[in-house]
mmCIF file of C-alpha atoms and ligand atoms in Angstrom:
data_model
loop_
_atom_site.group_PDB
_atom_site.id
_atom_site.type_symbol
_atom_site.label_atom_id
_atom_site.label_comp_id
_atom_site.label_asym_id
_atom_site.label_seq_id
_atom_site.Cartn_x
_atom_site.Cartn_y
_atom_site.Cartn_z
ATOM 1 C CA UNK J 73 0.000 0.000 0.000
ATOM 2 C CA UNK J 74 1.211 3.455 -0.992
ATOM 3 C CA UNK J 75 0.512 5.159 2.326
ATOM 4 C CA UNK J 76 1.973 2.369 4.413
ATOM 5 C CA UNK J 77 5.223 2.643 2.491
ATOM 6 C CA UNK J 78 5.229 6.426 2.936
ATOM 7 C CA UNK J 79 4.631 5.960 6.650
ATOM 8 C CA UNK J 80 7.597 3.655 7.080
ATOM 9 C CA UNK J 81 9.790 6.094 5.131
ATOM 10 C CA UNK J 82 8.537 8.935 7.341
ATOM 11 C CA UNK J 83 9.553 7.061 10.497
ATOM 12 C CA UNK J 84 12.961 6.169 9.108
ATOM 13 C CA UNK J 85 13.907 9.499 7.528
ATOM 14 C CA UNK J 86 12.233 12.046 9.791
ATOM 15 C CA UNK J 87 11.886 10.381 13.176
ATOM 16 C CA UNK J 88 14.583 7.750 13.694
ATOM 17 C CA UNK J 89 17.075 9.885 11.793
ATOM 18 C CA UNK J 90 16.547 12.671 14.339
ATOM 19 C CA UNK J 91 17.134 10.435 17.305
ATOM 20 C CA UNK J 92 13.739 9.220 18.520
ATOM 21 C CA UNK J 93 14.370 5.703 19.851
ATOM 22 C CA UNK J 94 11.327 4.657 21.945
ATOM 23 C CA UNK J 95 10.148 1.498 20.180
ATOM 24 C CA UNK J 96 6.538 1.983 21.292
ATOM 25 C CA UNK J 97 6.491 5.464 19.764
ATOM 26 C CA UNK J 98 8.071 4.294 16.504
ATOM 27 C CA UNK J 99 5.587 1.398 16.238
ATOM 28 C CA UNK J 100 2.621 3.725 16.827
ATOM 29 C CA UNK J 101 3.817 6.134 14.137
ATOM 30 C CA UNK J 102 4.213 3.243 11.691
ATOM 31 C CA UNK J 103 0.649 2.194 12.419
ATOM 32 C CA UNK J 104 -1.595 5.299 12.631
ATOM 33 C CA UNK J 105 -2.963 6.244 9.146
ATOM 34 C CA UNK J 106 -1.968 9.940 9.252
ATOM 35 C CA UNK J 107 -3.468 10.548 5.780
ATOM 36 C CA UNK J 108 -6.958 9.968 7.217
ATOM 37 C CA UNK J 109 -6.466 12.810 9.719
ATOM 38 C CA UNK J 110 -6.218 15.463 6.965
ATOM 39 C CA UNK J 111 -8.685 16.488 4.245
ATOM 40 C CA UNK J 112 -8.793 14.428 1.066
ATOM 41 C CA UNK J 113 -7.048 17.162 -0.913
ATOM 42 C CA UNK J 114 -3.998 16.965 1.401
ATOM 43 C CA UNK J 115 -3.722 13.181 1.699
ATOM 44 C CA UNK J 116 -0.714 12.837 -0.575
ATOM 45 C CA UNK J 117 1.171 15.368 1.562
ATOM 46 C CA UNK J 118 0.260 13.794 4.890
ATOM 47 C CA UNK J 119 3.619 12.048 5.376
ATOM 48 C CA UNK J 120 5.723 15.101 4.548
ATOM 49 C CA UNK J 121 8.096 16.713 7.053
ATOM 50 C CA UNK J 122 5.776 19.632 7.903
ATOM 51 C CA UNK J 123 2.524 20.611 9.623
ATOM 52 C CA UNK J 124 -0.657 20.883 7.498
ATOM 53 C CA UNK J 125 -3.835 22.955 7.819
ATOM 54 C CA UNK J 126 -6.890 21.163 9.254
ATOM 55 C CA UNK J 127 -9.435 24.010 8.991
ATOM 56 C CA UNK J 128 -10.518 26.641 11.537
ATOM 57 C CA UNK J 129 -6.998 28.133 11.208
ATOM 58 C CA UNK J 130 -5.524 25.166 13.087
ATOM 59 C CA UNK J 131 -2.849 22.665 12.082
ATOM 60 C CA UNK J 132 -1.878 19.016 12.478
ATOM 61 C CA UNK J 133 1.680 19.010 13.885
ATOM 62 C CA UNK J 134 4.724 17.905 11.899
ATOM 63 C CA UNK J 135 5.290 14.136 12.390
ATOM 64 C CA UNK J 136 8.625 14.669 14.151
ATOM 65 C CA UNK J 137 7.072 17.002 16.764
ATOM 66 C CA UNK J 138 4.394 14.394 17.499
ATOM 67 C CA UNK J 139 7.109 11.758 17.927
ATOM 68 C CA UNK J 140 9.293 13.965 20.129
ATOM 69 C CA UNK J 141 6.409 15.005 22.397
ATOM 70 C CA UNK J 142 5.098 11.451 22.675
ATOM 71 C CA UNK J 143 8.533 10.113 23.624
ATOM 72 C CA UNK J 144 9.031 12.920 26.156
ATOM 73 C CA UNK J 145 5.763 11.929 27.818
ATOM 74 C CA UNK J 146 7.281 8.466 28.562
ATOM 75 C CA UNK J 147 3.947 6.779 27.877
ATOM 76 C CA UNK J 148 3.317 3.426 29.569
ATOM 77 C CA UNK J 149 0.774 0.710 28.804
ATOM 78 C CA UNK J 150 -1.451 1.348 31.814
ATOM 79 C CA UNK J 151 -1.328 5.141 31.621
ATOM 80 C CA UNK J 152 -4.227 7.578 31.474
ATOM 81 C CA UNK J 153 -3.207 10.594 29.428
ATOM 82 C CA UNK J 154 -4.904 13.970 29.028
ATOM 83 C CA UNK J 155 -4.438 15.895 25.778
ATOM 84 C CA UNK J 156 -5.399 19.552 25.430
ATOM 85 C CA UNK J 157 -6.042 20.422 21.766
ATOM 86 C CA UNK J 158 -7.599 17.463 19.921
ATOM 87 C CA UNK J 159 -7.401 19.156 16.508
ATOM 88 C CA UNK J 160 -7.181 16.491 13.798
ATOM 89 C CA UNK J 161 -6.951 13.729 16.407
ATOM 90 C CA UNK J 162 -3.608 12.436 15.124
ATOM 91 C CA UNK J 163 -1.643 12.960 18.350
ATOM 92 C CA UNK J 164 -4.448 11.351 20.387
ATOM 93 C CA UNK J 165 -4.493 8.339 18.046
ATOM 94 C CA UNK J 166 -0.706 7.904 18.353
ATOM 95 C CA UNK J 167 -1.052 7.935 22.143
ATOM 96 C CA UNK J 168 -4.058 5.587 22.032
ATOM 97 C CA UNK J 169 -1.848 2.948 20.372
ATOM 98 C CA UNK J 170 0.408 2.994 23.431
ATOM 99 C CA UNK J 171 -1.503 3.889 26.610
ATOM 100 C CA UNK J 172 -4.623 2.579 28.379
ATOM 101 C CA UNK J 173 -6.846 5.611 27.801
ATOM 102 C CA UNK J 174 -6.606 9.065 26.210
ATOM 103 C CA UNK J 175 -8.795 11.963 27.343
ATOM 104 C CA UNK J 176 -8.731 14.749 24.771
ATOM 105 C CA UNK J 177 -10.259 18.229 24.910
ATOM 106 C CA UNK J 178 -11.021 20.589 21.986
ATOM 107 C CA UNK J 179 -12.482 24.113 22.146
ATOM 108 C CA UNK J 180 -13.531 24.519 18.487
ATOM 109 C CA UNK J 181 -16.861 22.767 17.981
ATOM 110 C CA UNK J 182 -16.588 21.776 14.282
ATOM 111 C CA UNK J 183 -13.166 20.178 14.910
ATOM 112 C CA UNK J 184 -14.494 18.406 18.001
ATOM 113 C CA UNK J 185 -17.430 16.900 16.059
ATOM 114 C CA UNK J 186 -15.414 15.925 13.005
ATOM 115 C CA UNK J 187 -12.646 14.276 14.981
ATOM 116 C CA UNK J 188 -14.965 12.429 17.335
ATOM 117 C CA UNK J 189 -16.597 10.888 14.262
ATOM 118 C CA UNK J 190 -13.201 9.873 12.897
ATOM 119 C CA UNK J 191 -12.254 8.159 16.186
ATOM 120 C CA UNK J 192 -15.504 6.173 15.926
ATOM 121 C CA UNK J 193 -14.845 5.219 12.319
ATOM 122 C CA UNK J 194 -11.296 4.108 13.094
ATOM 123 C CA UNK J 195 -12.549 2.328 16.224
ATOM 124 C CA UNK J 196 -10.375 4.123 18.746
ATOM 125 C CA UNK J 197 -12.467 2.966 21.682
ATOM 126 C CA UNK J 198 -9.918 4.100 24.259
ATOM 127 C CA UNK J 199 -10.138 7.796 23.315
ATOM 128 C CA UNK J 200 -12.611 9.919 25.271
ATOM 129 C CA UNK J 201 -13.418 13.356 23.814
ATOM 130 C CA UNK J 202 -14.702 16.554 25.349
ATOM 131 C CA UNK J 203 -15.766 19.929 23.923
ATOM 132 C CA UNK J 204 -14.452 22.478 26.383
ATOM 133 C CA UNK J 205 -11.690 24.886 27.388
ATOM 134 C CA UNK J 206 -8.846 22.546 28.276
ATOM 135 C CA UNK J 207 -6.825 25.164 30.171
ATOM 136 C CA UNK J 208 -8.753 24.118 33.278
ATOM 137 C CA UNK J 209 -8.016 20.432 32.619
ATOM 138 C CA UNK J 210 -10.579 17.644 33.096
ATOM 139 C CA UNK J 211 -11.381 17.735 36.757
ATOM 140 C CA UNK J 212 -13.846 14.819 37.023
ATOM 141 C CA UNK J 213 -11.226 12.388 35.794
ATOM 142 C CA UNK J 214 -8.851 13.044 38.674
ATOM 143 C CA UNK J 215 -5.134 12.716 38.138
ATOM 144 C CA UNK J 216 -3.315 11.785 34.954
ATOM 145 C CA UNK J 217 -0.057 9.913 34.358
ATOM 146 C CA UNK J 218 0.618 12.175 31.407
ATOM 147 C CA UNK J 219 -0.645 15.541 30.168
ATOM 148 C CA UNK J 220 0.190 16.787 26.680
ATOM 149 C CA UNK J 221 -0.715 20.273 25.514
ATOM 150 C CA UNK J 222 -0.590 20.678 21.722
ATOM 151 C CA UNK J 223 -1.083 24.449 21.592
ATOM 152 C CA UNK J 224 1.282 27.188 22.771
ATOM 153 C CA UNK J 225 0.628 28.568 26.275
ATOM 154 C CA UNK J 226 1.721 31.890 27.823
ATOM 155 C CA UNK J 227 2.444 29.956 31.032
ATOM 156 C CA UNK J 228 1.773 26.513 32.494
ATOM 157 C CA UNK J 229 -1.925 26.411 33.549
ATOM 158 C CA UNK J 230 -2.079 25.694 37.300
ATOM 159 C CA UNK J 231 -4.993 23.259 37.086
ATOM 160 C CA UNK J 232 -3.045 21.064 34.703
ATOM 161 C CA UNK J 233 -0.214 20.833 37.221
ATOM 162 C CA UNK J 234 -2.662 19.936 39.994
ATOM 163 C CA UNK J 235 -4.288 17.214 37.841
ATOM 164 C CA UNK J 236 -0.943 15.508 37.240
ATOM 165 C CA UNK J 237 -0.363 12.355 39.348
ATOM 166 C CA UNK J 238 2.770 11.944 41.465
ATOM 167 C CA UNK J 239 5.184 10.331 39.014
ATOM 168 C CA UNK J 240 3.334 11.993 36.134
ATOM 169 C CA UNK J 241 4.859 13.872 33.174
ATOM 170 C CA UNK J 242 3.578 16.921 31.298
ATOM 171 C CA UNK J 243 4.769 18.241 27.932
ATOM 172 C CA UNK J 244 3.738 21.772 26.989
ATOM 173 C CA UNK J 245 4.948 24.521 24.629
ATOM 174 C CA UNK J 246 5.359 27.769 26.596
ATOM 175 C CA UNK J 247 6.238 31.172 25.165
ATOM 176 C CA UNK J 248 4.780 34.042 23.154
ATOM 177 C CA UNK J 249 2.361 33.753 20.240
ATOM 178 C CA UNK J 250 5.111 33.295 17.648
ATOM 179 C CA UNK J 251 7.549 30.891 19.263
ATOM 180 C CA UNK J 252 7.697 28.697 22.326
ATOM 181 C CA UNK J 253 9.982 26.382 24.260
ATOM 182 C CA UNK J 254 8.856 22.802 24.688
ATOM 183 C CA UNK J 255 8.802 22.258 28.446
ATOM 184 C CA UNK J 256 8.733 18.866 30.136
ATOM 185 C CA UNK J 257 7.481 18.869 33.693
ATOM 186 C CA UNK J 258 7.869 15.947 36.066
ATOM 187 C CA UNK J 259 6.071 15.685 39.382
ATOM 188 C CA UNK J 260 7.365 13.595 42.292
ATOM 189 C CA UNK J 261 6.917 13.574 46.085
ATOM 190 C CA UNK J 262 9.425 16.384 46.478
ATOM 191 C CA UNK J 263 7.906 18.716 43.893
ATOM 192 C CA UNK J 264 8.012 19.767 40.265
ATOM 193 C CA UNK J 265 11.029 19.437 37.971
ATOM 194 C CA UNK J 266 11.172 21.189 34.618
ATOM 195 C CA UNK J 267 13.428 20.654 31.623
ATOM 196 C CA UNK J 268 13.543 22.595 28.369
ATOM 197 C CA UNK J 269 13.451 20.396 25.264
ATOM 198 C CA UNK J 270 14.039 23.270 22.822
ATOM 199 C CA UNK J 271 12.229 25.689 20.536
ATOM 200 C CA UNK J 272 8.967 24.978 18.749
ATOM 201 C CA UNK J 273 6.025 26.730 17.146
ATOM 202 C CA UNK J 274 2.377 25.964 17.874
ATOM 203 C CA UNK J 275 -0.992 27.647 17.369
ATOM 204 C CA UNK J 276 -2.308 29.506 20.411
ATOM 205 C CA UNK J 277 -3.771 27.860 23.482
ATOM 206 C CA UNK J 278 -6.907 29.972 23.895
ATOM 207 C CA UNK J 279 -8.835 29.958 27.151
ATOM 208 C CA UNK J 280 -9.220 31.043 30.731
ATOM 209 C CA UNK J 281 -5.608 30.126 31.603
ATOM 210 C CA UNK J 282 -4.264 30.630 28.088
ATOM 211 C CA UNK J 283 -4.377 33.466 25.540
ATOM 212 C CA UNK J 284 -7.518 35.531 25.082
ATOM 213 C CA UNK J 285 -9.686 34.946 22.007
ATOM 214 C CA UNK J 286 -8.378 37.346 19.280
HETATM 215 N N1 SAH W 1338 -3.030 17.558 18.630
HETATM 216 C C1 SAH W 1338 -3.528 18.156 17.401
HETATM 217 C C2 SAH W 1338 -2.932 19.521 17.192
HETATM 218 C C3 SAH W 1338 -3.992 20.496 16.769
HETATM 219 S S1 SAH W 1338 -3.565 22.210 16.807
HETATM 220 C C4 SAH W 1338 -3.334 17.230 16.223
HETATM 221 O O1 SAH W 1338 -2.685 16.188 16.355
HETATM 222 O O2 SAH W 1338 -3.868 17.528 15.144
HETATM 223 C C5 SAH W 1338 -4.067 22.677 18.431
HETATM 224 C C6 SAH W 1338 -5.516 22.514 18.764
HETATM 225 O O3 SAH W 1338 -5.684 23.027 20.092
HETATM 226 C C7 SAH W 1338 -6.503 23.293 17.894
HETATM 227 O O4 SAH W 1338 -7.453 22.420 17.375
HETATM 228 C C8 SAH W 1338 -7.106 24.295 18.853
HETATM 229 O O5 SAH W 1338 -8.466 24.609 18.590
HETATM 230 C C9 SAH W 1338 -6.962 23.592 20.181
HETATM 231 N N2 SAH W 1338 -7.049 24.445 21.373
HETATM 232 C C10 SAH W 1338 -6.498 25.666 21.579
HETATM 233 N N3 SAH W 1338 -6.784 26.119 22.815
HETATM 234 C C11 SAH W 1338 -7.519 25.147 23.428
HETATM 235 C C12 SAH W 1338 -8.127 25.007 24.720
HETATM 236 N N4 SAH W 1338 -8.034 25.961 25.646
HETATM 237 N N5 SAH W 1338 -8.790 23.874 24.992
HETATM 238 C C13 SAH W 1338 -8.914 22.891 24.071
HETATM 239 N N6 SAH W 1338 -8.376 22.956 22.833
HETATM 240 C C14 SAH W 1338 -7.682 24.074 22.513
#
């Protein structure tokens, strides 16, 4: 199959070549049909080394960024992971191949509806979706082993930190509206530890603890 071949090339040339080694992450990226997460007109470009538009002025991240963020999250088989910014659903699907359950939140209604339908069609039964402002997290679900924010934040939203389990990891782009640093946060009994994974560029995280609307 054409797309399967492109997917394997993508993993080899863009992901492994840049140093991603987690075998679970590489296997998930070889499996998830990225071309189905973009519009039909963009399918042939889906495995390219760049982000693509998904409507509503939002984007599906470049494959390498998805791989890097997923690896940084150190996802484990039994983990419950919260994603803020469902978008196309690609990042959630990659995580769903690895962890026990993915909780994903989207604030733009048409994207929420479209992507929820796609998860049903592709039978991702371990992805739970919610239409809401994710900057306040997902309180009813308690604490998460991993939290991944796929939009750029002005600062780390406090409720996300409080919803992270002890031993949990968070990956979040923090900066201004044009460029951010990818921050990894680790919580243990003694407190919070942060490391900077380097520069990145995401669309805005819009919400109560993010950027304002315009
Ligand atoms: N993970 C996505 C990336 C989509 S781009 C993918 O794999 O395609 C980021 C998404 O975050 C956009 O869809 C945007 O609407 C959404 N977003 C921005 N602020 C948000 C918020 N406060 N809560 C939930 N979603 C948000």
